[in-house]
Amino acid sequence: MRRMLFMAIMAMYQCVCSLAVNVSKYDAGGVPDIHPTGWLQTLLQRQHDGLTGHPEALSYPYNSCLWAGEISRSDESYGDNWWRYEQTAYYTDGLLRLGYELNASEMVNKAMEGIEYTLANATDAGVLGNRSLTGITWPMSVFFRVLQAKYEHDGDQRIPAALERHYLNFTEKDLAGGIVGGRNIMSLEGILWTYGKTGNEQLLKLAEDAWAIQDKFAVDETAITSSEPFYMHSVTFCEMLKLPLLLYAYTGKTKYLDLAIMAVRKLERESMLPDGVPSSAEFLVGNDVHHSHETCDVVDLTWTLHHYLAVTGEAEWADKIETAVYNAGLGSITKDFHTLQYFSSINQFIATGSSNHNIYKHGSTWMAYRPTHETECCAGNVNRMLPNMVSRMWMKDSEGGAVATIYGPSEATFTTAQGNLTIACATEYPFDEVLTFTVSGQDGASIPLTLRIPTWCQHASMTINGTAADVELKAGTFVRLPEKVKKGDVVVLTLPMTVEKKLLDGQGIYFQRGPLLFAYAIPQKMEEDTKVYENMHGKVSENPDFKSWNITPTGDFNYAYDDDGAQIHVNRPTVEKPSGAIPFDAQYTPVRLQVPVRQIEWELEENNFTPHLPEQGHLTLLGGERKYIELVPYGCTELRLTVFPDTKAQPMEQSTPDYTRPADAPECVKVEDGRYCAYFELPRFCWDEPVWCKVRKAGDDHVNLHSNMDGDPCVMVGTTANGRKIWKWTGPAITEPSPTEIIFTNHDLLTQIMPFANGGYYNYERLMYKAGQATPTSVKTLKAGHSVDSYYDLQGRRINGKPTQRGVYIKNGKKVVVTM
Ligand SMILES: [Zn+2]
């Protein structure tokens, strides 16, 4: 009776304090007391003793007062005015959460200086953040997450109040544009959160109105059926991806949910790499494993996926967070947490101060493991990666029950009406298959417990206090235990992991076991890199214990997978793990895969860059016999071979690229009389003007197409229908020998090296069409017919033929209802 009365009072209290709608399945951030244990605690302690605890190693702007005052600009000629506030907000977020999770009061106190300064220094109208950032709301969107972390920890009521005043100063127009392709719109994350806490309907209206007029996140029903890939800055995309989902969470309008799901599916189809993070150069650039990704993408994508997980309550998103952090994330840092890469790659045979093989900043320091980078975003953001994940390992369901969402050794404390309960998850996951949940705390207290069955796990089993549990453990679901758990209960969840050999179509083979991707750790030499690079603007680690590295291969990497018809063998060596070692330390990792390989002709490009995968079906086998090499988890590695060429793969069917001039091609794009010419469509973000062009002719090897310097100046000649600028190169008379290869550069960035076509229209990656190529009528009819006939489901998957089930589909860019 007393309990019912309490519940009734609680329900009334909830009604009074917030009238906001929220259809989210789980409350992310609703469990203030989550701590890592086991190997995860050791890794977070390394982060504490490493970069997060040593901002002087990260150098500028982390060696400043952070948000507790004005940060001076180190060099007016370099970077943008808002960078230092964005970057230090990333860092402070990681610092504060890490401090809470490790009970490291010095970290919490340092982050608190920035919080208190920011709250105390609002304008008279209540606007928070540095005054010099008028019109740029993005850095404050990043710092909002610091404030959110504090609120999640202690319920500080000043925070929703301050944010409410702050956001009411903005109109929808203020939020619909901004830097790097409209990042002001990212304020919606904070606005909607604040609406959730205050119930102020004005905030919800502001968020919906701003979303309705923004035009940068170009995703709609038409876009998913379009063959045009997403064409956006990758970090901006990963950040923006969560906004329609949050609009759904706070309105219940399914149009927003449809949009969020369609967008993430298109991203996965086009640009997802096997380690769980999309390509970034800095654009989304497809799923060629030669592309790399920015470390910010790991952090921003997983933060977005935490929202997908909480809002939809679907297990799939938790799997994807684990894949991204345990693979891409840990692969981008040295495991002492002293250095990080800005760009990291699936196949990475060399990592030095000049080996960046990404087309963005090609040949630069950006792929090296260093404590500080030219642009400092990743050096700040990397500090959020693990603390963010830990903070979302446990959530609450709508009845206050405990939900174990992301797996790894951890413990969380829950408040119940009868007192506190702590649930500890002891495990060597993601290496081990067994997770043991032990409940301790107040006698008489009990709580519902929900566990995740990963999508990759077909034969999960569970015991509760030694007895097999009578529940269905379906892959890719959350399963609520039949009875509440109480002090002394022990739940053992076993998630059998099988080795999966996966094919990356047209590229190669890779191996996964449970959430872990495996890679061959190429024998390597680490040498300190003391060179002072011009692009680093004089920044070096101010802590001599934090070095920059040149990592070069000292052994073979030229292996192709050579199927021997047998199952992949799993080695579980008995490893003497000294205290302080973790399973992501390559020499102590407890799971290894043995794979059959043969050596092929495959070398570094220019002795300095990771080469492309050799063309499928055209491998040159070297003399040796089949042999076996051992793979370790990808997250253990620096130099690695992850996607293997396949000795058994057949050559790809050669499809002739269609270079037909599209009907809506701008008129300014045409073949020039008497001279060679080519056109370049400027990417929407990142590319400053002007543009230069370099070409190479047959036998002409003095032109260095890998360098971003030199070239002929181009001229801006027009714009496309969607507002992208077109630059034209005019070359020598066509009586001269024809160029064979072409690049465009702005003396900073570089496109791919592409085949030359006279009158060719290029983007940063490929030849898109030839200006002089006439449109054959038959092809046009065929293409139009194809598109009209295709149905897509709301997930963006093309249906073969007509749908066989009733429902809503996309056809010819429009929603259609199919009734049977
Ligand atoms: Zn970054």
XYZ file of C-alpha atoms and ligand atoms in Angstrom, residues 86 90 233 235 282 294-297 300 340-342 366 375-381, ligand 1:
22
model
C 34.553 23.438 -30.415
C 34.941 18.068 -26.993
C 31.218 16.371 -44.811
C 31.461 14.450 -39.386
C 36.678 14.543 -45.234
C 38.493 10.632 -39.268
C 38.681 9.804 -35.555
C 35.945 12.397 -34.913
C 33.670 10.154 -36.999
C 30.248 11.456 -33.470
C 45.958 9.078 -32.001
C 45.542 9.210 -35.726
C 43.464 11.873 -37.404
C 47.384 13.123 -40.602
C 43.618 20.404 -37.040
C 42.871 19.658 -33.400
C 39.290 18.332 -33.486
C 40.169 14.631 -33.242
C 42.694 15.261 -30.458
C 39.808 16.688 -28.409
C 37.104 14.300 -29.549
Zn 38.446 15.397 -36.182
